[in-house]
Short mmCIF file of N, CA and C in Angstrom, two decimals:
data_model
loop_
_atom_site.label_atom_id
_atom_site.label_comp_id
_atom_site.label_asym_id
_atom_site.label_seq_id
_atom_site.Cartn_x
_atom_site.Cartn_y
_atom_site.Cartn_z
N MET J 23 85.72 80.12 77.59
CA MET J 23 86.58 80.94 78.43
C MET J 23 85.99 81.13 79.82
N ASN J 24 85.05 80.31 80.23
CA ASN J 24 84.46 80.39 81.57
C ASN J 24 83.88 81.76 81.88
N GLY J 25 83.35 82.45 80.88
CA GLY J 25 82.74 83.75 81.11
C GLY J 25 83.73 84.89 81.32
N GLU J 26 85.03 84.63 81.22
CA GLU J 26 86.02 85.68 81.40
C GLU J 26 86.35 86.31 80.07
N GLU J 27 86.53 87.61 80.08
CA GLU J 27 86.90 88.31 78.86
C GLU J 27 87.70 89.55 79.24
N TRP J 28 88.41 90.10 78.28
CA TRP J 28 89.16 91.33 78.50
C TRP J 28 88.19 92.48 78.67
N ARG J 29 88.44 93.33 79.63
CA ARG J 29 87.60 94.50 79.85
C ARG J 29 88.46 95.62 80.42
N PRO J 30 88.06 96.84 80.15
CA PRO J 30 88.84 97.97 80.69
C PRO J 30 88.59 98.13 82.20
N ILE J 31 89.60 98.63 82.89
CA ILE J 31 89.44 98.98 84.30
C ILE J 31 89.87 100.43 84.47
N ASP J 32 89.61 100.98 85.63
CA ASP J 32 90.02 102.36 85.88
C ASP J 32 91.53 102.50 85.73
N PRO J 33 92.01 103.65 85.29
CA PRO J 33 93.45 103.84 85.16
C PRO J 33 94.11 103.91 86.54
N PRO J 34 95.43 103.68 86.61
CA PRO J 34 96.12 103.78 87.90
C PRO J 34 96.09 105.21 88.43
N PRO J 35 96.27 105.37 89.75
CA PRO J 35 96.19 106.69 90.36
C PRO J 35 97.36 107.61 89.99
N ARG J 36 98.45 107.06 89.47
CA ARG J 36 99.62 107.84 89.08
C ARG J 36 100.10 107.30 87.73
N PRO J 37 100.71 108.14 86.88
CA PRO J 37 101.22 107.65 85.60
C PRO J 37 102.43 106.74 85.80
N VAL J 38 102.45 105.64 85.08
CA VAL J 38 103.54 104.68 85.25
C VAL J 38 104.65 104.93 84.24
N ALA J 39 105.87 104.60 84.64
CA ALA J 39 107.05 104.78 83.79
C ALA J 39 107.13 103.67 82.75
N ALA J 40 107.88 103.91 81.71
CA ALA J 40 108.09 102.92 80.65
C ALA J 40 109.15 101.92 81.10
N VAL J 41 108.84 101.21 82.18
CA VAL J 41 109.72 100.20 82.76
C VAL J 41 108.90 98.92 82.89
N GLN J 42 109.50 97.79 82.57
CA GLN J 42 108.81 96.50 82.65
C GLN J 42 108.24 96.30 84.06
N PRO J 43 106.94 96.00 84.20
CA PRO J 43 106.37 95.75 85.53
C PRO J 43 106.79 94.38 86.05
N THR J 44 106.39 94.07 87.28
CA THR J 44 106.66 92.74 87.83
C THR J 44 105.44 92.26 88.61
N PHE J 45 105.37 90.97 88.84
CA PHE J 45 104.26 90.35 89.57
C PHE J 45 104.81 89.72 90.84
N VAL J 46 104.24 90.10 91.99
CA VAL J 46 104.67 89.55 93.28
C VAL J 46 103.44 89.34 94.16
N ASN J 47 103.26 88.14 94.64
CA ASN J 47 102.20 87.82 95.61
C ASN J 47 100.82 88.37 95.24
N GLY J 48 100.40 88.11 94.03
CA GLY J 48 99.05 88.47 93.62
C GLY J 48 98.86 89.90 93.15
N LYS J 49 99.96 90.67 93.05
CA LYS J 49 99.86 92.05 92.60
C LYS J 49 100.85 92.31 91.46
N ILE J 50 100.45 93.21 90.57
CA ILE J 50 101.34 93.69 89.52
C ILE J 50 101.83 95.07 89.95
N TYR J 51 103.14 95.27 89.89
CA TYR J 51 103.76 96.52 90.34
C TYR J 51 104.41 97.26 89.18
N TRP J 52 104.25 98.59 89.15
CA TRP J 52 104.89 99.46 88.20
C TRP J 52 105.63 100.56 88.95
N ILE J 53 106.67 101.10 88.34
CA ILE J 53 107.33 102.29 88.87
C ILE J 53 106.58 103.49 88.33
N VAL J 54 106.32 104.47 89.19
CA VAL J 54 105.63 105.70 88.79
C VAL J 54 106.62 106.57 88.01
N GLU J 55 106.14 107.20 86.95
CA GLU J 55 106.97 108.09 86.13
C GLU J 55 107.42 109.27 86.99
N PRO J 56 108.74 109.39 87.28
CA PRO J 56 109.21 110.44 88.18
C PRO J 56 109.12 111.85 87.60
N ASN J 57 109.04 111.98 86.28
CA ASN J 57 108.99 113.29 85.65
C ASN J 57 107.59 113.89 85.60
N LEU J 58 106.59 113.17 86.08
CA LEU J 58 105.20 113.65 86.02
C LEU J 58 104.57 113.75 87.40
N GLY J 59 105.28 114.30 88.32
CA GLY J 59 104.72 114.42 89.66
C GLY J 59 105.63 115.20 90.56
N PRO J 60 105.29 115.24 91.83
CA PRO J 60 106.13 115.98 92.78
C PRO J 60 107.50 115.31 92.93
N VAL J 61 108.53 116.11 93.13
CA VAL J 61 109.88 115.60 93.33
C VAL J 61 109.95 114.99 94.72
N SER J 62 110.51 113.79 94.79
CA SER J 62 110.58 113.07 96.06
C SER J 62 111.94 112.40 96.19
N ALA J 63 112.38 112.19 97.42
CA ALA J 63 113.66 111.51 97.66
C ALA J 63 113.54 110.01 97.43
N SER J 64 112.31 109.49 97.41
CA SER J 64 112.12 108.08 97.14
C SER J 64 111.26 107.93 95.90
N CYS J 65 111.38 106.78 95.27
CA CYS J 65 110.54 106.55 94.10
C CYS J 65 109.16 106.10 94.56
N GLU J 66 108.21 106.19 93.66
CA GLU J 66 106.86 105.74 93.97
C GLU J 66 106.53 104.52 93.12
N ILE J 67 105.64 103.70 93.64
CA ILE J 67 105.24 102.47 92.98
C ILE J 67 103.72 102.41 92.98
N VAL J 68 103.16 101.91 91.89
CA VAL J 68 101.73 101.66 91.81
C VAL J 68 101.54 100.15 91.70
N ALA J 69 100.56 99.63 92.44
CA ALA J 69 100.27 98.20 92.40
C ALA J 69 98.78 97.99 92.17
N ILE J 70 98.46 96.90 91.50
CA ILE J 70 97.06 96.50 91.37
C ILE J 70 96.95 95.06 91.85
N ALA J 71 95.99 94.82 92.75
CA ALA J 71 95.70 93.47 93.20
C ALA J 71 94.91 92.79 92.07
N VAL J 72 95.41 91.70 91.57
CA VAL J 72 94.81 91.05 90.41
C VAL J 72 93.39 90.58 90.70
N LYS J 73 93.14 90.03 91.86
CA LYS J 73 91.80 89.49 92.17
C LYS J 73 90.76 90.58 92.38
N THR J 74 91.13 91.66 93.07
CA THR J 74 90.15 92.71 93.40
C THR J 74 90.17 93.88 92.41
N GLU J 75 91.20 93.94 91.58
CA GLU J 75 91.39 95.03 90.61
C GLU J 75 91.46 96.39 91.29
N GLU J 76 91.98 96.43 92.51
CA GLU J 76 92.14 97.67 93.25
C GLU J 76 93.59 98.13 93.19
N PHE J 77 93.77 99.43 92.92
CA PHE J 77 95.09 100.03 92.87
C PHE J 77 95.50 100.56 94.23
N GLU J 78 96.80 100.64 94.44
CA GLU J 78 97.35 101.34 95.60
C GLU J 78 98.68 101.97 95.19
N ALA J 79 99.03 103.06 95.84
CA ALA J 79 100.31 103.72 95.62
C ALA J 79 101.19 103.47 96.83
N LEU J 80 102.47 103.17 96.58
CA LEU J 80 103.41 102.85 97.65
C LEU J 80 104.66 103.71 97.52
N GLN J 81 105.30 103.98 98.64
CA GLN J 81 106.60 104.63 98.60
C GLN J 81 107.67 103.58 98.36
N GLY J 82 108.58 103.88 97.46
CA GLY J 82 109.69 102.98 97.18
C GLY J 82 110.91 103.36 98.00
N PRO J 83 112.04 102.77 97.68
CA PRO J 83 113.27 103.09 98.40
C PRO J 83 113.83 104.44 97.98
N PRO J 84 114.84 104.94 98.69
CA PRO J 84 115.49 106.18 98.26
C PRO J 84 116.03 106.00 96.85
N CYS J 85 115.96 107.03 96.04
CA CYS J 85 116.46 106.89 94.68
C CYS J 85 117.03 108.21 94.18
N ALA J 86 117.87 108.10 93.17
CA ALA J 86 118.44 109.28 92.52
C ALA J 86 117.78 109.38 91.15
N HIS J 87 116.75 110.19 91.03
CA HIS J 87 116.02 110.33 89.76
C HIS J 87 116.94 110.83 88.66
N GLY J 88 116.80 110.23 87.50
CA GLY J 88 117.56 110.67 86.35
C GLY J 88 118.99 110.18 86.31
N VAL J 89 119.41 109.41 87.32
CA VAL J 89 120.77 108.90 87.36
C VAL J 89 120.72 107.39 87.20
N GLY J 90 121.29 106.87 86.14
CA GLY J 90 121.33 105.43 85.96
C GLY J 90 120.04 104.84 85.41
N HIS J 91 119.90 103.54 85.61
CA HIS J 91 118.79 102.77 85.07
C HIS J 91 118.06 102.10 86.24
N MET J 92 116.73 102.17 86.26
CA MET J 92 115.93 101.61 87.34
C MET J 92 115.05 100.49 86.80
N THR J 93 114.96 99.39 87.56
CA THR J 93 114.06 98.30 87.21
C THR J 93 113.31 97.86 88.47
N ILE J 94 112.19 97.19 88.25
CA ILE J 94 111.39 96.63 89.34
C ILE J 94 111.30 95.14 89.08
N LEU J 95 111.50 94.33 90.13
CA LEU J 95 111.54 92.89 89.93
C LEU J 95 111.19 92.16 91.21
N GLU J 96 111.09 90.84 91.09
CA GLU J 96 110.82 89.98 92.23
C GLU J 96 112.06 89.14 92.48
N LEU J 97 112.53 89.12 93.71
CA LEU J 97 113.61 88.23 94.13
C LEU J 97 113.19 87.57 95.44
N TYR J 98 113.34 86.27 95.55
CA TYR J 98 112.96 85.53 96.76
C TYR J 98 111.51 85.79 97.17
N GLY J 99 110.63 86.05 96.23
CA GLY J 99 109.22 86.30 96.53
C GLY J 99 108.94 87.68 97.07
N ALA J 100 109.93 88.58 97.02
CA ALA J 100 109.74 89.94 97.54
C ALA J 100 109.88 90.96 96.41
N LEU J 101 109.24 92.11 96.59
CA LEU J 101 109.33 93.21 95.64
C LEU J 101 110.68 93.88 95.79
N CYS J 102 111.36 94.11 94.66
CA CYS J 102 112.68 94.74 94.67
C CYS J 102 112.75 95.85 93.62
N ILE J 103 113.59 96.84 93.89
CA ILE J 103 113.93 97.90 92.95
C ILE J 103 115.43 97.87 92.79
N SER J 104 115.90 97.93 91.54
CA SER J 104 117.34 98.00 91.32
C SER J 104 117.69 99.30 90.60
N TYR J 105 118.84 99.85 90.96
CA TYR J 105 119.39 101.03 90.31
C TYR J 105 120.78 100.67 89.84
N SER J 106 121.03 100.86 88.55
CA SER J 106 122.39 100.65 88.06
C SER J 106 122.96 102.02 87.71
N GLY J 107 124.16 102.25 88.18
CA GLY J 107 124.83 103.52 87.94
C GLY J 107 126.11 103.30 87.14
N GLN J 108 126.09 103.68 85.88
CA GLN J 108 127.23 103.49 85.00
C GLN J 108 128.45 104.28 85.49
N SER J 109 128.22 105.44 86.08
CA SER J 109 129.34 106.26 86.54
C SER J 109 130.07 105.60 87.72
N ARG J 110 129.35 104.76 88.48
CA ARG J 110 129.97 104.08 89.63
C ARG J 110 130.21 102.60 89.39
N ASN J 111 129.74 102.07 88.24
CA ASN J 111 129.82 100.64 87.93
C ASN J 111 129.15 99.79 89.02
N THR J 112 127.99 100.22 89.47
CA THR J 112 127.30 99.51 90.55
C THR J 112 125.83 99.25 90.22
N ILE J 113 125.32 98.22 90.85
CA ILE J 113 123.88 97.96 90.86
C ILE J 113 123.48 97.79 92.33
N ASP J 114 122.56 98.62 92.78
CA ASP J 114 122.02 98.50 94.13
C ASP J 114 120.65 97.87 94.03
N ILE J 115 120.41 96.82 94.81
CA ILE J 115 119.12 96.16 94.81
C ILE J 115 118.48 96.35 96.18
N TRP J 116 117.34 97.05 96.18
CA TRP J 116 116.56 97.30 97.39
C TRP J 116 115.42 96.31 97.46
N MET J 117 115.17 95.75 98.64
CA MET J 117 114.10 94.77 98.83
C MET J 117 113.11 95.31 99.85
N MET J 118 111.80 95.19 99.54
CA MET J 118 110.77 95.62 100.47
C MET J 118 110.52 94.53 101.50
N LYS J 119 110.69 94.88 102.74
CA LYS J 119 110.42 93.96 103.84
C LYS J 119 109.00 94.24 104.35
N GLU J 120 108.64 93.65 105.46
CA GLU J 120 107.30 93.84 106.01
C GLU J 120 107.03 95.31 106.31
N ALA J 121 105.79 95.68 106.26
CA ALA J 121 105.33 97.04 106.58
C ALA J 121 105.95 98.11 105.69
N GLY J 122 106.30 97.75 104.47
CA GLY J 122 106.80 98.75 103.52
C GLY J 122 108.18 99.28 103.81
N ILE J 123 108.97 98.58 104.61
CA ILE J 123 110.34 99.01 104.91
C ILE J 123 111.27 98.47 103.83
N TRP J 124 112.12 99.36 103.29
CA TRP J 124 113.05 99.00 102.22
C TRP J 124 114.46 98.86 102.78
N LEU J 125 115.13 97.77 102.43
CA LEU J 125 116.52 97.55 102.82
C LEU J 125 117.35 97.23 101.58
N MET J 126 118.58 97.76 101.53
CA MET J 126 119.45 97.43 100.40
C MET J 126 120.01 96.02 100.65
N GLU J 127 119.62 95.08 99.80
CA GLU J 127 120.03 93.69 99.94
C GLU J 127 121.36 93.40 99.24
N TYR J 128 121.59 94.06 98.11
CA TYR J 128 122.82 93.81 97.34
C TYR J 128 123.40 95.13 96.85
N HIS J 129 124.72 95.19 96.86
CA HIS J 129 125.47 96.29 96.25
C HIS J 129 126.48 95.60 95.34
N ILE J 130 126.18 95.56 94.05
CA ILE J 130 127.00 94.84 93.07
C ILE J 130 127.95 95.81 92.41
N VAL J 131 129.24 95.48 92.39
CA VAL J 131 130.24 96.29 91.72
C VAL J 131 130.88 95.43 90.64
N LEU J 132 130.84 95.92 89.41
CA LEU J 132 131.46 95.21 88.29
C LEU J 132 132.52 96.11 87.67
N ASP J 133 133.52 95.51 87.05
CA ASP J 133 134.59 96.29 86.41
C ASP J 133 134.03 97.23 85.36
N GLU J 134 133.13 96.72 84.53
CA GLU J 134 132.45 97.53 83.51
C GLU J 134 130.97 97.29 83.64
N LEU J 135 130.20 98.34 83.57
CA LEU J 135 128.76 98.21 83.71
C LEU J 135 128.08 98.97 82.58
N PRO J 136 127.45 98.25 81.67
CA PRO J 136 126.69 98.94 80.61
C PRO J 136 125.54 99.74 81.21
N GLU J 137 125.05 100.69 80.45
CA GLU J 137 124.03 101.63 80.91
C GLU J 137 122.78 100.96 81.44
N LYS J 138 122.30 99.91 80.79
CA LYS J 138 121.02 99.30 81.15
C LYS J 138 121.18 97.97 81.89
N ALA J 139 122.24 97.80 82.65
CA ALA J 139 122.42 96.55 83.39
C ALA J 139 121.32 96.40 84.43
N ALA J 140 120.78 95.18 84.53
CA ALA J 140 119.68 94.95 85.47
C ALA J 140 119.64 93.49 85.89
N PRO J 141 119.31 93.24 87.17
CA PRO J 141 119.13 91.86 87.61
C PRO J 141 117.81 91.32 87.08
N LEU J 142 117.77 90.00 86.86
CA LEU J 142 116.55 89.36 86.38
C LEU J 142 115.94 88.42 87.41
N ALA J 143 116.79 87.63 88.10
CA ALA J 143 116.27 86.64 89.04
C ALA J 143 117.39 86.10 89.89
N VAL J 144 117.02 85.51 91.04
CA VAL J 144 117.97 84.72 91.82
C VAL J 144 117.94 83.34 91.19
N VAL J 145 119.09 82.87 90.75
CA VAL J 145 119.14 81.62 90.01
C VAL J 145 119.10 80.42 90.94
N ASP J 146 119.88 80.45 91.98
CA ASP J 146 119.96 79.32 92.89
C ASP J 146 119.83 79.83 94.32
N PRO J 147 118.72 79.51 95.00
CA PRO J 147 118.53 80.05 96.34
C PRO J 147 119.58 79.58 97.35
N THR J 148 120.29 78.47 97.07
CA THR J 148 121.30 78.01 98.02
C THR J 148 122.59 78.81 97.94
N ASP J 149 122.98 79.24 96.73
CA ASP J 149 124.22 80.02 96.63
C ASP J 149 123.96 81.50 96.35
N GLY J 150 122.69 81.87 96.04
CA GLY J 150 122.33 83.28 95.90
C GLY J 150 122.78 83.95 94.62
N ARG J 151 123.24 83.17 93.62
CA ARG J 151 123.66 83.80 92.37
C ARG J 151 122.49 84.52 91.72
N ILE J 152 122.79 85.68 91.12
CA ILE J 152 121.78 86.52 90.49
C ILE J 152 122.03 86.55 88.99
N LEU J 153 120.98 86.33 88.23
CA LEU J 153 121.06 86.41 86.77
C LEU J 153 121.01 87.88 86.39
N LEU J 154 122.06 88.37 85.71
CA LEU J 154 122.15 89.78 85.30
C LEU J 154 122.09 89.90 83.79
N ASN J 155 121.33 90.88 83.34
CA ASN J 155 121.29 91.24 81.93
C ASN J 155 121.99 92.58 81.78
N THR J 156 123.02 92.62 80.95
CA THR J 156 123.72 93.88 80.72
C THR J 156 123.30 94.51 79.40
N GLY J 157 122.38 93.87 78.68
CA GLY J 157 121.98 94.36 77.37
C GLY J 157 122.85 93.77 76.27
N LEU J 158 124.12 93.62 76.57
CA LEU J 158 125.05 93.04 75.60
C LEU J 158 125.50 91.64 76.01
N SER J 159 125.23 91.26 77.25
CA SER J 159 125.58 89.93 77.72
C SER J 159 124.62 89.52 78.82
N LEU J 160 124.64 88.23 79.10
CA LEU J 160 123.80 87.64 80.14
C LEU J 160 124.71 86.76 80.97
N GLY J 161 124.62 86.88 82.28
CA GLY J 161 125.49 86.06 83.12
C GLY J 161 125.05 86.02 84.56
N TYR J 162 125.80 85.24 85.35
CA TYR J 162 125.52 85.08 86.76
C TYR J 162 126.46 85.95 87.58
N TYR J 163 125.90 86.63 88.59
CA TYR J 163 126.72 87.36 89.56
C TYR J 163 126.63 86.59 90.87
N ASP J 164 127.78 86.27 91.45
CA ASP J 164 127.83 85.56 92.72
C ASP J 164 128.14 86.56 93.83
N PRO J 165 127.17 86.89 94.70
CA PRO J 165 127.42 87.89 95.74
C PRO J 165 128.45 87.45 96.77
N LYS J 166 128.69 86.15 96.91
CA LYS J 166 129.68 85.67 97.88
C LYS J 166 131.10 85.91 97.38
N THR J 167 131.32 85.69 96.08
CA THR J 167 132.67 85.86 95.53
C THR J 167 132.81 87.17 94.75
N THR J 168 131.72 87.87 94.49
CA THR J 168 131.61 89.08 93.67
C THR J 168 132.10 88.85 92.23
N ALA J 169 132.02 87.61 91.78
CA ALA J 169 132.45 87.28 90.41
C ALA J 169 131.25 87.30 89.47
N PHE J 170 131.50 87.67 88.21
CA PHE J 170 130.49 87.65 87.16
C PHE J 170 130.89 86.59 86.15
N GLU J 171 130.01 85.61 85.92
CA GLU J 171 130.25 84.54 84.96
C GLU J 171 129.38 84.78 83.73
N THR J 172 130.00 85.08 82.60
CA THR J 172 129.27 85.37 81.37
C THR J 172 128.73 84.09 80.77
N LEU J 173 127.43 84.10 80.42
CA LEU J 173 126.79 82.97 79.76
C LEU J 173 126.74 83.16 78.25
N ILE J 174 126.37 84.37 77.83
CA ILE J 174 126.23 84.66 76.41
C ILE J 174 126.57 86.12 76.16
N ILE J 175 127.20 86.37 75.04
CA ILE J 175 127.53 87.74 74.62
C ILE J 175 126.85 87.97 73.28
N ALA J 176 126.13 89.09 73.15
CA ALA J 176 125.32 89.36 71.96
C ALA J 176 126.12 89.32 70.68
N ASP J 177 127.33 89.88 70.64
CA ASP J 177 128.07 89.93 69.39
C ASP J 177 128.68 88.58 69.00
N ARG J 178 128.50 87.57 69.86
CA ARG J 178 128.99 86.22 69.52
C ARG J 178 127.86 85.31 69.06
N ILE J 179 126.65 85.86 68.92
CA ILE J 179 125.53 85.07 68.41
C ILE J 179 125.60 85.12 66.88
N PRO J 180 125.65 83.96 66.22
CA PRO J 180 125.79 83.93 64.76
C PRO J 180 124.65 84.68 64.05
N ASP J 181 124.99 85.36 62.98
CA ASP J 181 124.04 86.05 62.10
C ASP J 181 123.27 87.19 62.78
N CYS J 182 123.81 87.78 63.83
CA CYS J 182 123.14 88.90 64.49
C CYS J 182 123.80 90.21 64.09
N PRO J 183 123.03 91.27 63.91
CA PRO J 183 123.60 92.56 63.56
C PRO J 183 124.50 93.10 64.68
N ASP J 184 125.35 94.06 64.35
CA ASP J 184 126.28 94.63 65.33
C ASP J 184 125.58 95.36 66.47
N ASP J 185 124.40 95.94 66.20
CA ASP J 185 123.71 96.69 67.24
C ASP J 185 122.71 95.83 68.01
N TYR J 186 122.87 94.53 67.97
CA TYR J 186 121.98 93.59 68.63
C TYR J 186 122.12 93.68 70.14
N GLU J 187 120.97 93.67 70.85
CA GLU J 187 120.96 93.64 72.30
C GLU J 187 120.13 92.46 72.76
N ILE J 188 120.38 92.01 73.98
CA ILE J 188 119.66 90.89 74.56
C ILE J 188 118.52 91.44 75.42
N TYR J 189 117.29 90.91 75.23
CA TYR J 189 116.12 91.31 76.02
C TYR J 189 115.48 90.08 76.65
N PRO J 190 116.16 89.44 77.60
CA PRO J 190 115.58 88.24 78.21
C PRO J 190 114.50 88.59 79.22
N ILE J 191 113.59 87.66 79.45
CA ILE J 191 112.59 87.82 80.50
C ILE J 191 112.55 86.53 81.30
N VAL J 192 112.10 86.63 82.53
CA VAL J 192 111.91 85.46 83.37
C VAL J 192 110.42 85.20 83.42
N CYS J 193 110.02 84.01 83.05
CA CYS J 193 108.60 83.68 82.99
C CYS J 193 108.26 82.71 84.11
N HIS J 194 107.40 83.17 85.04
CA HIS J 194 106.98 82.33 86.16
C HIS J 194 105.62 81.71 85.90
N GLU J 195 104.78 82.44 85.20
CA GLU J 195 103.41 82.00 84.99
C GLU J 195 103.00 82.32 83.56
N SER J 196 101.80 81.96 83.20
CA SER J 196 101.31 82.19 81.86
C SER J 196 99.89 82.73 81.90
N LEU J 197 99.53 83.48 80.88
CA LEU J 197 98.16 83.93 80.75
C LEU J 197 97.28 82.85 80.11
N VAL J 198 97.88 81.77 79.65
CA VAL J 198 97.15 80.70 78.99
C VAL J 198 96.76 79.65 80.02
N CYS J 199 95.52 79.28 80.02
CA CYS J 199 95.03 78.22 80.90
C CYS J 199 94.74 76.98 80.05
N PRO J 200 95.50 75.91 80.23
CA PRO J 200 95.25 74.72 79.42
C PRO J 200 93.91 74.09 79.77
N LEU J 201 93.31 73.43 78.80
CA LEU J 201 92.02 72.77 79.01
C LEU J 201 92.17 71.62 79.99
N GLN J 202 91.21 71.47 80.87
CA GLN J 202 91.20 70.35 81.84
C GLN J 202 90.33 69.23 81.28
N TYR J 203 90.84 68.02 81.26
CA TYR J 203 90.07 66.88 80.77
C TYR J 203 89.67 65.98 81.91
#
């Protein structure tokens, strides 16, 4: 293993939420648990630089705590936060630009929006389609036409229970290093 092994590091400076983290440009990012700290108009993010193992805390975009579903992800190589609001049938995707400035890149409106709808990735950089997971289906959202194209629906998968949900992930890299010959 080239002298590398698992070892503990110092804990992050703020408690992280039970939300899937993301990896962008050499750092792993987590959303800070909003219920365990000062109330703020924006969400907070904790990052660790993988090479230096140093943590930092960042201000996220404006957010409505406790309303909807929040995810953190990478789109176009940039850090993004998405909020899905079932009451409005919308998903807002905020992208961090240079110097920590957040801009809303997408405002997605769907006829029906399940509670945990979340973007996963930009599928095709030329047309900008976004892969969306609704928990019960997986499909492409086209921001140019505002159409949603369903790829798979959970209740149409053979031999699956009625309460089955889809939990897809996008894999860019691996923790496994193949042997070099």
